[in-house]
Coordinates of C-alpha atoms and ligand atoms in Angstrom, one line a residue:
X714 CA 31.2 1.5 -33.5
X715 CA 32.2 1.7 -29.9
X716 CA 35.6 0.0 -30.3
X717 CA 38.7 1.1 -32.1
X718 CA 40.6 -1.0 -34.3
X719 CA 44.4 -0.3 -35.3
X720 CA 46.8 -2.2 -36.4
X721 CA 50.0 -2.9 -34.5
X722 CA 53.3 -3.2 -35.4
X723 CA 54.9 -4.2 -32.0
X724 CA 53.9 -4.6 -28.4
X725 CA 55.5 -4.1 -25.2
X726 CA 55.5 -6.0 -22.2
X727 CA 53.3 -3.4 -20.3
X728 CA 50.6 -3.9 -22.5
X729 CA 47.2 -6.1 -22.0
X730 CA 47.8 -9.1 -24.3
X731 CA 44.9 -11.5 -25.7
X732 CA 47.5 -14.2 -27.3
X733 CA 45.6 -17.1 -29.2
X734 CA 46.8 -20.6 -29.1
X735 CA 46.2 -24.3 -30.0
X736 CA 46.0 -26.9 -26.8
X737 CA 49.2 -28.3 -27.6
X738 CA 52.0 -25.9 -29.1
X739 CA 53.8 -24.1 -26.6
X740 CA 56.3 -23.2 -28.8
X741 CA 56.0 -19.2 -28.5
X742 CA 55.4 -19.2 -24.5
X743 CA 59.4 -19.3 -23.7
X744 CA 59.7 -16.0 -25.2
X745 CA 56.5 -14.2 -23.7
X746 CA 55.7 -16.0 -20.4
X747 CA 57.7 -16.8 -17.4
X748 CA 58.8 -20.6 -16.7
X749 CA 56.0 -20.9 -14.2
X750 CA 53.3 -19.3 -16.1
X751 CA 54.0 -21.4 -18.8
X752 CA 53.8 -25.1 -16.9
X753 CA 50.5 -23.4 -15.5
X754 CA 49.5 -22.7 -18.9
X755 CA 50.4 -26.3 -20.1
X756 CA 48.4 -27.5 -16.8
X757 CA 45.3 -25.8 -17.8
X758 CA 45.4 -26.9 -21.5
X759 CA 44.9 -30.4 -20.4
X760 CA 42.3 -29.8 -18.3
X761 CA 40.5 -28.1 -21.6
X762 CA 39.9 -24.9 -20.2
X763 CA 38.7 -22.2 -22.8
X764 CA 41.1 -18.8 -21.9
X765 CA 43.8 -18.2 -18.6
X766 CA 44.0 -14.9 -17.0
X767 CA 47.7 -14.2 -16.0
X768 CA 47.3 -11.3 -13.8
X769 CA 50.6 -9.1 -13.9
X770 CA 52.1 -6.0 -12.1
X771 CA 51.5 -4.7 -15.3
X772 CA 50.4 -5.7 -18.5
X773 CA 48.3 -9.0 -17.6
X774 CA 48.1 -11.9 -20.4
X775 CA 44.8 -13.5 -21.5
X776 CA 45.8 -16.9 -23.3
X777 CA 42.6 -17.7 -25.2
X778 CA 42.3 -21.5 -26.3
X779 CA 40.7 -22.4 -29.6
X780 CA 39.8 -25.7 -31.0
X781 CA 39.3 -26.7 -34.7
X782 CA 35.9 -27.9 -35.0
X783 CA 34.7 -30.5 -37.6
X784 CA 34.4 -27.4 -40.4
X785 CA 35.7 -24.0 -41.2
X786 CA 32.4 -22.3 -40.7
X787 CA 32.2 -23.6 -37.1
X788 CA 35.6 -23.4 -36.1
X789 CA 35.5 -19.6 -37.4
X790 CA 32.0 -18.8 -36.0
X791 CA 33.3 -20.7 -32.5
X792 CA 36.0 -18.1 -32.4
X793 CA 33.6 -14.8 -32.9
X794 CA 31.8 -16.4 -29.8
X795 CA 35.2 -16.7 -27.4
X796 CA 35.6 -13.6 -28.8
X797 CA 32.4 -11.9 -27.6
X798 CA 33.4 -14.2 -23.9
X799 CA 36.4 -12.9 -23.3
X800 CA 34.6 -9.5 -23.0
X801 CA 33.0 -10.3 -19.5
X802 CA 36.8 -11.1 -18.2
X803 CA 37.7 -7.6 -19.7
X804 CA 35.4 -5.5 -18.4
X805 CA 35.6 -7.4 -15.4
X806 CA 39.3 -6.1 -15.3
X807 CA 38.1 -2.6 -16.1
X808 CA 41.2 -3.1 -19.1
X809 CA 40.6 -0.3 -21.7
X810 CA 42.7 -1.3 -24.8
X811 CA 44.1 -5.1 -25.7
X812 CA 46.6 -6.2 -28.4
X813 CA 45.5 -8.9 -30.0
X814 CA 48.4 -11.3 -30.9
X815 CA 48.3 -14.6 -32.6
X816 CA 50.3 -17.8 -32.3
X817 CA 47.8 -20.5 -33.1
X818 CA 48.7 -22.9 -36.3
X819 CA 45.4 -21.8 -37.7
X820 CA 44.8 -18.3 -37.6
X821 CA 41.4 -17.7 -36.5
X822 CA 42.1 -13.7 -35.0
X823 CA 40.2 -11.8 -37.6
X824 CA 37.1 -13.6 -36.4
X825 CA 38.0 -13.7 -33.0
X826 CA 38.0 -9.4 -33.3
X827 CA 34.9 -9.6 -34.9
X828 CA 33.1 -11.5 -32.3
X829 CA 35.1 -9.1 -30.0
X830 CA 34.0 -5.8 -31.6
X831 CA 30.4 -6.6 -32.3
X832 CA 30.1 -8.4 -28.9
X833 CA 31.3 -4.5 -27.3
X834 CA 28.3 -3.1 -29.2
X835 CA 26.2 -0.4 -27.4
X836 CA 23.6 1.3 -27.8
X837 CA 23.2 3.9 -25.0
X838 CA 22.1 7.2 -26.7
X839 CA 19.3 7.1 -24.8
X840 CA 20.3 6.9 -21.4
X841 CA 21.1 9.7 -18.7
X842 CA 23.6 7.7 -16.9
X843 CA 25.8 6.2 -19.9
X844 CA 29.3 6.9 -17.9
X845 CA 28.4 3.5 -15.8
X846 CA 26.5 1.9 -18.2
X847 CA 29.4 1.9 -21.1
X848 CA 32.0 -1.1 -21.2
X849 CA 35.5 -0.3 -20.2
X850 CA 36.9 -2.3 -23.6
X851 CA 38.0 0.5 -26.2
X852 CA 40.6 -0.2 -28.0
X853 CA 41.5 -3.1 -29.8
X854 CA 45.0 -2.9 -31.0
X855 CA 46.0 -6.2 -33.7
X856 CA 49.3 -7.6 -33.9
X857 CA 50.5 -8.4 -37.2
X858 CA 50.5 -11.8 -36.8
X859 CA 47.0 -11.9 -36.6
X860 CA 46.5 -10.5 -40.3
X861 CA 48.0 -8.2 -42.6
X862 CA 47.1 -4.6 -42.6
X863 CA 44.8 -4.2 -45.4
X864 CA 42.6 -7.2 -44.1
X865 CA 42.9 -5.3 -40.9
X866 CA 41.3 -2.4 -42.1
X867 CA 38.9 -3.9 -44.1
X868 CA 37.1 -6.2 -41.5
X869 CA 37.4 -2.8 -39.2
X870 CA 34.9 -0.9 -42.2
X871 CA 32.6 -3.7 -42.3
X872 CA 32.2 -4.0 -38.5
X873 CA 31.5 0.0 -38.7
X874 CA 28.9 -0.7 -40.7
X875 CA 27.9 -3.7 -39.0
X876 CA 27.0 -1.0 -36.4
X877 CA 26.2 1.3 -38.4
X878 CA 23.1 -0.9 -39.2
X879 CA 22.4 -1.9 -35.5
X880 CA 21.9 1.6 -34.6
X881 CA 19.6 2.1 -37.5
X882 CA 17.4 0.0 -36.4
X883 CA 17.8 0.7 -32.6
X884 CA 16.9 4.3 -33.3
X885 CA 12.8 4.2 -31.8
X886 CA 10.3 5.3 -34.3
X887 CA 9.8 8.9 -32.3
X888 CA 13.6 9.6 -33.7
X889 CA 13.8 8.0 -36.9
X890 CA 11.0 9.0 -39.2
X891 CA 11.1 8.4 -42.8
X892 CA 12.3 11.9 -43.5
X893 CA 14.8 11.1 -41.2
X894 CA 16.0 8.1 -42.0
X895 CA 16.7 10.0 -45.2
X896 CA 18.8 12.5 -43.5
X897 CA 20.9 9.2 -42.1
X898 CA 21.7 7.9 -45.0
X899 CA 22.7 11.0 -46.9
X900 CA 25.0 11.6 -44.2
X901 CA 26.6 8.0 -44.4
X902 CA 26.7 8.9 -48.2
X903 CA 28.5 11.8 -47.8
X904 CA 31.0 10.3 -44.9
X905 CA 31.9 7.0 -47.0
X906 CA 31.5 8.2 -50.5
X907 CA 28.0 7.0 -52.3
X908 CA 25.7 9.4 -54.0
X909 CA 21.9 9.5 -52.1
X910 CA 19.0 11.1 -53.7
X911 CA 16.2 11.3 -52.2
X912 CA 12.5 11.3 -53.5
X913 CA 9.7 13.3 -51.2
X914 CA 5.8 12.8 -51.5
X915 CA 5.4 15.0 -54.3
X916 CA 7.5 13.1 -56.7
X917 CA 6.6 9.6 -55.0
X918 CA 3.1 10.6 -56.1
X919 CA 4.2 12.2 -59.3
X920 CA 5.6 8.7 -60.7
X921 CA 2.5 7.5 -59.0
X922 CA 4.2 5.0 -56.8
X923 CA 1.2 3.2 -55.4
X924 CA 2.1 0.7 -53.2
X925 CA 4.4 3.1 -51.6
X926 CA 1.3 6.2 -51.3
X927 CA -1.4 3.3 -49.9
X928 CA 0.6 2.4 -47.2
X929 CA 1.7 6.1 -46.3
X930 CA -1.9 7.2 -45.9
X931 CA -2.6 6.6 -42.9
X932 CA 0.4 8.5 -41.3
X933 CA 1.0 12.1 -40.0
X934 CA 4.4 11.8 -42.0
X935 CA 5.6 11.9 -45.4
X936 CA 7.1 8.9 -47.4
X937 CA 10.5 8.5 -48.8
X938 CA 12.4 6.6 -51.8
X939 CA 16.0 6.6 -51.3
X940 CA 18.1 5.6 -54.3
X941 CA 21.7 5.2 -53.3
X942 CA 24.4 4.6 -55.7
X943 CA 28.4 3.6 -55.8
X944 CA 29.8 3.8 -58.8
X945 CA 33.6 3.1 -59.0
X946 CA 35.7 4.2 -61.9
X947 CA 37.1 0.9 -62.6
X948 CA 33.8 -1.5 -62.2
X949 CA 33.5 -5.3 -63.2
X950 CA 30.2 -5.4 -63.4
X951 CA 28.4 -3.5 -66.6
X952 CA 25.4 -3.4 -65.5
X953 CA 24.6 -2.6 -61.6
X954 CA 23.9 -4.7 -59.0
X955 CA 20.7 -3.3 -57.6
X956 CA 19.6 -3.5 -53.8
X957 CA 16.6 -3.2 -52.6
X958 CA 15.5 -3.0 -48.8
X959 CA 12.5 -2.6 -46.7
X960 CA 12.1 0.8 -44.9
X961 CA 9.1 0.7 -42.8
X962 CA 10.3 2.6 -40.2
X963 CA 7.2 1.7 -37.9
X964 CA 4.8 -1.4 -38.3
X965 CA 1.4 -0.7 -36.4
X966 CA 0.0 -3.1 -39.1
X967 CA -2.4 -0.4 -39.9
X968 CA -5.7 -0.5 -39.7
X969 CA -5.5 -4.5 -39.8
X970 CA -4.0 -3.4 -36.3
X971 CA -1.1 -6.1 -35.6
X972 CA -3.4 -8.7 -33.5
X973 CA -0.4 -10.7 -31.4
X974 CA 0.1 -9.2 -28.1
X975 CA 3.2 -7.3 -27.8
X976 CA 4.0 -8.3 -31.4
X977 CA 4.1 -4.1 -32.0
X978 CA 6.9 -3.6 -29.5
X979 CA 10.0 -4.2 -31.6
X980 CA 8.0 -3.0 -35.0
X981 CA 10.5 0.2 -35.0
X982 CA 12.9 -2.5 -36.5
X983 CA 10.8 -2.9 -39.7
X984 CA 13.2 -1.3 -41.4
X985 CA 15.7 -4.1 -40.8
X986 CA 16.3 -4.7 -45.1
X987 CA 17.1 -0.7 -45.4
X988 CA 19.3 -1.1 -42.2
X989 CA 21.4 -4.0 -44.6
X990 CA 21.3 -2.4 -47.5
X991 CA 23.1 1.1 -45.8
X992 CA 25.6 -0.9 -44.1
X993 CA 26.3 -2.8 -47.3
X994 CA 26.5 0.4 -49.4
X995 CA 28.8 2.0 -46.4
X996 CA 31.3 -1.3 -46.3
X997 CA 31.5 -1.8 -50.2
X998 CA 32.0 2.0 -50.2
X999 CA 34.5 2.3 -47.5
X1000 CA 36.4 -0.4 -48.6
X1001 CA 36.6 0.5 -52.4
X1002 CA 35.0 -2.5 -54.0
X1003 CA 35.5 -2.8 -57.6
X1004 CA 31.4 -3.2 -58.2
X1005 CA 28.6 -0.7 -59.4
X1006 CA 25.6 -0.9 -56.9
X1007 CA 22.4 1.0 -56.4
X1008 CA 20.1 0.5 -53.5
X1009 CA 16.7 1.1 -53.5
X1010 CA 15.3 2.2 -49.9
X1011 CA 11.2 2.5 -50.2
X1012 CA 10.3 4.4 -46.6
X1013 CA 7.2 5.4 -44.8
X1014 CA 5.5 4.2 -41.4
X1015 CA 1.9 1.6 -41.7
X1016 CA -0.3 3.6 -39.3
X1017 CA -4.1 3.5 -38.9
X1018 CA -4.5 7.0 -39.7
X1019 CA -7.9 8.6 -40.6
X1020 CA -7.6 8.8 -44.6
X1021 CA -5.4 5.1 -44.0
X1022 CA -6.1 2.5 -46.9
X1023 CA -8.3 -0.5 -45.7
X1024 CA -9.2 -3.7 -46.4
X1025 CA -11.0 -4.0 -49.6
X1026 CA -9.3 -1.1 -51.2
X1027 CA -7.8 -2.0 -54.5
X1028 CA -4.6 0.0 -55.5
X1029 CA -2.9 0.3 -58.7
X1030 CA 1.1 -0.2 -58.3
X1031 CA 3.4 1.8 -59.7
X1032 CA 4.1 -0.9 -62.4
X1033 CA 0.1 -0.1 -63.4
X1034 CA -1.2 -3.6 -61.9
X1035 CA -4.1 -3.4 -59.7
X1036 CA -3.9 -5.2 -56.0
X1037 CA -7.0 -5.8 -54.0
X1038 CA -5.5 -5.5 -50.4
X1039 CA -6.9 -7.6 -48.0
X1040 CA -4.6 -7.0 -44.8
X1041 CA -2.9 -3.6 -44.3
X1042 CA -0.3 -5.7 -42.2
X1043 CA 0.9 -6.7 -45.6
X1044 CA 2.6 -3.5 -46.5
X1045 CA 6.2 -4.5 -46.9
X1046 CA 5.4 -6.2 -50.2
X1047 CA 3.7 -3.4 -51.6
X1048 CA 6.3 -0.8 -50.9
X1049 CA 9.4 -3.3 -52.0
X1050 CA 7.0 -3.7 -54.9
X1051 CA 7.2 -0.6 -55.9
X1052 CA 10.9 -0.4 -55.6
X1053 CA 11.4 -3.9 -57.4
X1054 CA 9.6 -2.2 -60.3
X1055 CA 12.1 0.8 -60.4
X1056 CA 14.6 -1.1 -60.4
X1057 CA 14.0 -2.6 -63.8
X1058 CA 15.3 1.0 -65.6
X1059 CA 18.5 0.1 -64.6
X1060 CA 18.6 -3.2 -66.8
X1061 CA 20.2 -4.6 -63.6
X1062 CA 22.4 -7.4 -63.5
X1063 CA 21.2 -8.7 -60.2
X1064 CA 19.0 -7.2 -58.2
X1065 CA 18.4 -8.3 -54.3
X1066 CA 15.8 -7.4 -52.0
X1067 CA 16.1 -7.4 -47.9
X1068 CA 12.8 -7.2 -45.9
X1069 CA 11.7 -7.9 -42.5
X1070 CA 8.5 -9.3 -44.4
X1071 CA 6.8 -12.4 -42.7
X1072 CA 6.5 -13.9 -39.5
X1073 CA 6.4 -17.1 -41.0
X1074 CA 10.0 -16.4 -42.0
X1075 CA 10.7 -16.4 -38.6
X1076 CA 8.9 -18.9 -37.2
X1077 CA 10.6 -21.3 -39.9
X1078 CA 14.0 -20.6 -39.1
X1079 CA 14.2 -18.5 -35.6
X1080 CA 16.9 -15.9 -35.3
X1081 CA 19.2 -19.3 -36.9
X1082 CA 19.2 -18.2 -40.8
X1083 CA 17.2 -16.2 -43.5
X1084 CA 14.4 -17.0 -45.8
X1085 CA 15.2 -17.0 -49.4
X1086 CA 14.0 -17.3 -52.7
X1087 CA 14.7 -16.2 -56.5
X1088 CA 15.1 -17.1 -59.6
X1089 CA 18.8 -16.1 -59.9
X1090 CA 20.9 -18.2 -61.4
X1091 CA 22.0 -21.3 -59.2
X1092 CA 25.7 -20.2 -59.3
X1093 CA 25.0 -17.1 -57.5
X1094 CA 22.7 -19.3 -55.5
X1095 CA 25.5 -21.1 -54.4
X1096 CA 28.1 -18.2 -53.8
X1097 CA 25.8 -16.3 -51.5
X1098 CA 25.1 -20.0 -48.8
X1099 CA 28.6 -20.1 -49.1
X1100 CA 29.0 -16.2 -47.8
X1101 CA 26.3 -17.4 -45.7
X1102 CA 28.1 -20.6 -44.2
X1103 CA 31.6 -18.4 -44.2
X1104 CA 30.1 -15.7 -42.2
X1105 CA 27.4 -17.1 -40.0
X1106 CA 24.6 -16.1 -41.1
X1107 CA 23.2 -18.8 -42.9
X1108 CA 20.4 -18.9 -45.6
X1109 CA 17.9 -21.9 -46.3
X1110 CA 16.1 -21.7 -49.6
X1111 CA 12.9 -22.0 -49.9
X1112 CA 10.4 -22.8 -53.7
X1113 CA 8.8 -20.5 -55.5
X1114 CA 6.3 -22.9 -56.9
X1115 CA 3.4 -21.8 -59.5
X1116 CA 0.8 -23.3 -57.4
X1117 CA 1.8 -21.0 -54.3
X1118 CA 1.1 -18.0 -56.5
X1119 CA -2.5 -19.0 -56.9
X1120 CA -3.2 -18.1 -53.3
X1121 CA -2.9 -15.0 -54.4
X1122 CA -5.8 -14.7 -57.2
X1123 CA -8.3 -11.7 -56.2
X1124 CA -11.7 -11.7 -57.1
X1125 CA -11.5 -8.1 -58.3
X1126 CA -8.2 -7.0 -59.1
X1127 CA -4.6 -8.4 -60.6
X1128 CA -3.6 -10.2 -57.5
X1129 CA -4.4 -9.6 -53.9
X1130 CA -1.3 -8.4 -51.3
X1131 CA -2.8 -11.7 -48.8
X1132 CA -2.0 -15.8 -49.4
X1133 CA -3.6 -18.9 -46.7
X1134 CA -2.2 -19.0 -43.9
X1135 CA 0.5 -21.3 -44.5
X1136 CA 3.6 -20.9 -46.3
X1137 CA 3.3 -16.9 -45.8
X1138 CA 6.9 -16.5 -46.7
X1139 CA 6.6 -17.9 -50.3
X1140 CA 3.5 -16.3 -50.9
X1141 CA 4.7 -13.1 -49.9
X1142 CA 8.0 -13.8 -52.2
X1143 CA 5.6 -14.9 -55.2
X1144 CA 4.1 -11.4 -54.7
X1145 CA 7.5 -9.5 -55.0
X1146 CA 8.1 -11.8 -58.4
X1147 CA 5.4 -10.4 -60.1
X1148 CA 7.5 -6.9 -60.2
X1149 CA 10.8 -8.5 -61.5
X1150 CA 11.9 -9.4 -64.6
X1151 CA 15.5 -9.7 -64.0
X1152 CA 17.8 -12.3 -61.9
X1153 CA 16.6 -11.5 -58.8
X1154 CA 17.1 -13.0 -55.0
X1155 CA 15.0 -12.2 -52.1
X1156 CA 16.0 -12.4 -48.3
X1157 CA 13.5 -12.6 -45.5
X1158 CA 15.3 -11.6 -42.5
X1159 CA 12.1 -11.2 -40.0
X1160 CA 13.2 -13.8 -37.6
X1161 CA 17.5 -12.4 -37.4
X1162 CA 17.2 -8.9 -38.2
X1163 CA 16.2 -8.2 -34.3
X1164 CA 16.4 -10.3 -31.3
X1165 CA 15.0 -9.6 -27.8
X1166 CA 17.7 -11.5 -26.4
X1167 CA 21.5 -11.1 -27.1
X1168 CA 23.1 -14.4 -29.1
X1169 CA 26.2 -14.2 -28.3
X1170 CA 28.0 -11.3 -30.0
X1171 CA 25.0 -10.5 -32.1
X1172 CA 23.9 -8.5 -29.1
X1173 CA 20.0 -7.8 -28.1
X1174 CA 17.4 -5.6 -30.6
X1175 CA 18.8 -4.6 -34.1
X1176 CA 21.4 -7.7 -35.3
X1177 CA 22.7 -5.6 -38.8
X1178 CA 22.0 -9.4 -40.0
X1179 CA 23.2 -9.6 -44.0
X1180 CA 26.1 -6.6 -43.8
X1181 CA 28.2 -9.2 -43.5
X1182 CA 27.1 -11.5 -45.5
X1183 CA 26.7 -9.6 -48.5
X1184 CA 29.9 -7.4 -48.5
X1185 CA 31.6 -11.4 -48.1
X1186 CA 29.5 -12.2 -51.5
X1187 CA 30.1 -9.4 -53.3
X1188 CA 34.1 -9.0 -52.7
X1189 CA 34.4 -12.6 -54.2
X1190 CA 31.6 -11.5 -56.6
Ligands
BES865 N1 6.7 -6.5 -40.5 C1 5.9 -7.6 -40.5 C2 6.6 -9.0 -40.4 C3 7.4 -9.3 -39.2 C4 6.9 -10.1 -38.3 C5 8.7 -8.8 -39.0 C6 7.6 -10.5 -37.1 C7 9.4 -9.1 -37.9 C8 8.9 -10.0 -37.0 C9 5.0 -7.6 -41.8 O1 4.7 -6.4 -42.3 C10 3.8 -8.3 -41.5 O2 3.0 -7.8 -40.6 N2 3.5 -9.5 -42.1 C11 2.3 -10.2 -41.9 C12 1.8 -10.6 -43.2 C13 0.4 -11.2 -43.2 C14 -0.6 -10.2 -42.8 C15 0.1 -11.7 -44.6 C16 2.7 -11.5 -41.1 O3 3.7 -12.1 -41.4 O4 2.0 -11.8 -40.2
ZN866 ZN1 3.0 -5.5 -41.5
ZN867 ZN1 6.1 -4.8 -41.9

């Protein structure tokens, strides 16, 4: 994360000041403004301006304007996205480090900073000239009235990860192999405090892991299974909470070689659902949660490699069903299989599964929510929209209907890893269902786990989509 967060006790009149307020109390201005900045103030609240830049000798004063909006979901997301604006006006300032103050009736400053902090994303490992390329903003410092310390410092470890999950997936393919991706995650591990052990290709094929070997034989590179686990002393759950996400680290689609032009360009992001499920293990870690969890992180590129697996082949799973595959492009469900299946050892309370999996997901929804689907219980179901509606990133369920699972009858074999062409999200989640037999939800976050373009302060390429949401649903879990 490219911006610091501490907590302030006091500030000084020399420092930069981002000061939140409602359109029509003025009540705190006598005490921080002059006379005439505050009738300018008043002036440009009735014209509905969104923020006024009071320039000073020292210290200038940004007065940022927010506006209740219908709901508490908008009105919190429309103050992450003045958040991420105000950043232009900063940087256009050159100002290094802001104290955030609050003195709005409703306090929206925790979301504010994290439309602030994630909006100041960067990802510039990469480049030779980073000294111009870097933003000026580095330090947030946040008042007291904006929220107590502990809230403070917990929204500051799940913005880390956040990040921690955009650079994930920002790292290219020629960087973050499976092997290394490994090595990424032991080192979060070891830094935030989860166990990570790691399984290499001898062990993966020991247990016989098929899904996971099929789609592995076509690369120059081993395959990986990652099982991360928090355990705290004093947990409320008896049985874990199992997570499950989708680590292809590169999707050439194998040898049924991805057919849309250009669609290979952002494939190193295929690993989207392991980026989510690190960033939740790293903020439930960081921030102490009172839950046991293990993650599941299945790991290997899809590349049409000499000895690759091709269409036709039939491949029995690690569960000991047979699949007929009849695209190679439809790897993610036979790796999460795989891991699905594992997770049933742990007699697992809940278990759910991220994955970059369809591009029917995404052409659904757009970069706007995620896919799901499950047969969890509908109180959960309702908890997690609410996470969803609480932090912005929203979730539309979709069936999982007997009849969709008939598209996937094979001629030959158990089922086959292909539906028709419509519906491909449910088909590809009535494929992952065949490996569960426990409460189990499943997210497809094809279409908001990476976006070409930057929306607002989810900034372009890897989003870290679902950090968020699910630390928010499991700390009211
Ligand atoms: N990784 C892709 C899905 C994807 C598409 C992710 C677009 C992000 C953006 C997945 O492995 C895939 O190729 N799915 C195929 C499945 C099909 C062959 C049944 C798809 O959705 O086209
Ligand atoms: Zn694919
Ligand atoms: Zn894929």
């Amino acid at each position: 994360m490219n911006t610091k967060v501490t907590v302030s006790n006091t500030y000084k009149s020399k420092d930069d000041l981002i000061i939140l307020s409602d359109f029509d109390d003025f009540g705190w201005a006598a005490s921080i403004l002059t006379d005439s900045e505050t009738t300018f103030l008043k002036n440009a609240a009735k014209r509905e301006v969104s923020f006024v830049f009071l320039a000073r000798e020292t210290g200038s004063i940004v007065v940022q304007f927010l506006k209740e909006n219908g709901t508490d979901s908008i009105s919190r997301e429309d103050a992450r996205i003045a958040g991420n604006e105000i950043l232009s006006h900063i940087s256009q300032y050159k100002i290094k480090t802001v104290t955030l103050v609050n003195k709005h009736p409703i306090n929206r400053s925790l979301d504010f900073l994290e439309g602030m902090v994630l909006g100041n994303y960067q990802f510039l490992k990469y480049f030779s000239d980073k000294g111009e390329k870097i933003n000026s903003l580095k330090e947030i410092k946040v008042d007291k009235s904006a929220g107590s310390r502990s809230a403070i410092i917990q929204l500051k470890h799940v913005l880390e990860a956040t990040c921690k999950a955009r650079d994930l997936i920002n790292e290219p393919h020629s960087f973050l192999s499976a092997e290394q991706m490994s090595k990424e995650i032991q080192s979060v591990g070891k830094t935030c405090g989860f166990s990570v052990k790691v399984f290499d290709k001898k062990k993966i094929e020991a247990l016989k892991m098929g899904g996971i070997i099929a789609v592995n034989l076509g690369s120059e590179n081993p395959p990986r299974f990652n099982i991360l686990e928090y355990r705290p002393k004093k947990a409320k759950n008896k049985k874990p909470i199992v997570l499950v996400g989708k680590g292809i680290v590169y999707d050439t689609g194998g040898l049924s070689l991805k057919p849309t032009t250009n669609s290979m360009d952002f494939m190193k992001s295929d690993m989207g659902g392991a980026a989510t499920v690190v960033g939740t293990m790293m903020a439930v870690a960081l921030n102490k949660l009172p839950v046991h969890i293990v993650a599941l992180i299945p790991s290997t590129d899809n590349r049409p490699g000499k000895n690759a697996y091709a269409p036709g082949d039939v491949i029995t799973m690690y569960d000991g069903s047979t699949v007929e595959v009849l695209n190679t492009d439809a790897e993610g469900r036979l790796v999460l299989a795989d891991a699905l299946h594992y997770a049933k050892k742990y007699k697992p309370e809940l278990v759910i599964d991220f994955a970059t999996l369809t591009g029917s997901a995404a052409r659904a929804l757009d970069r706007e929510a995620m896919c799901f689907m499950g047969n969890a219980d509908k109180g959960i179901k309702d908890k997690i929209v609410k996470s969803g509606h609480d932090v912005y990133e929203r979730l539309v369920e979709f069936p999982l209907w007997r009849e969709y699972g008939d598209q996937l009858k094979s001629n030959i074999a158990d089922l086959k890893n292909l539906g028709g062409p419509n519906a491909g999200m449910i088909t590809a989640g009535k494929f992952l269902e065949h490996f569960t037999d426990y409460p189990w939800l499943h997210f497809d976050i094809a279409g908001s786990a990476y976006l070409k373009t930057a929306d607002s302060y989810r900034t372009k390429e890897g989003t870290g989509v679902g950090v968020r949401l699910m630390f928010d649903f499991l700390k009211n879990y």
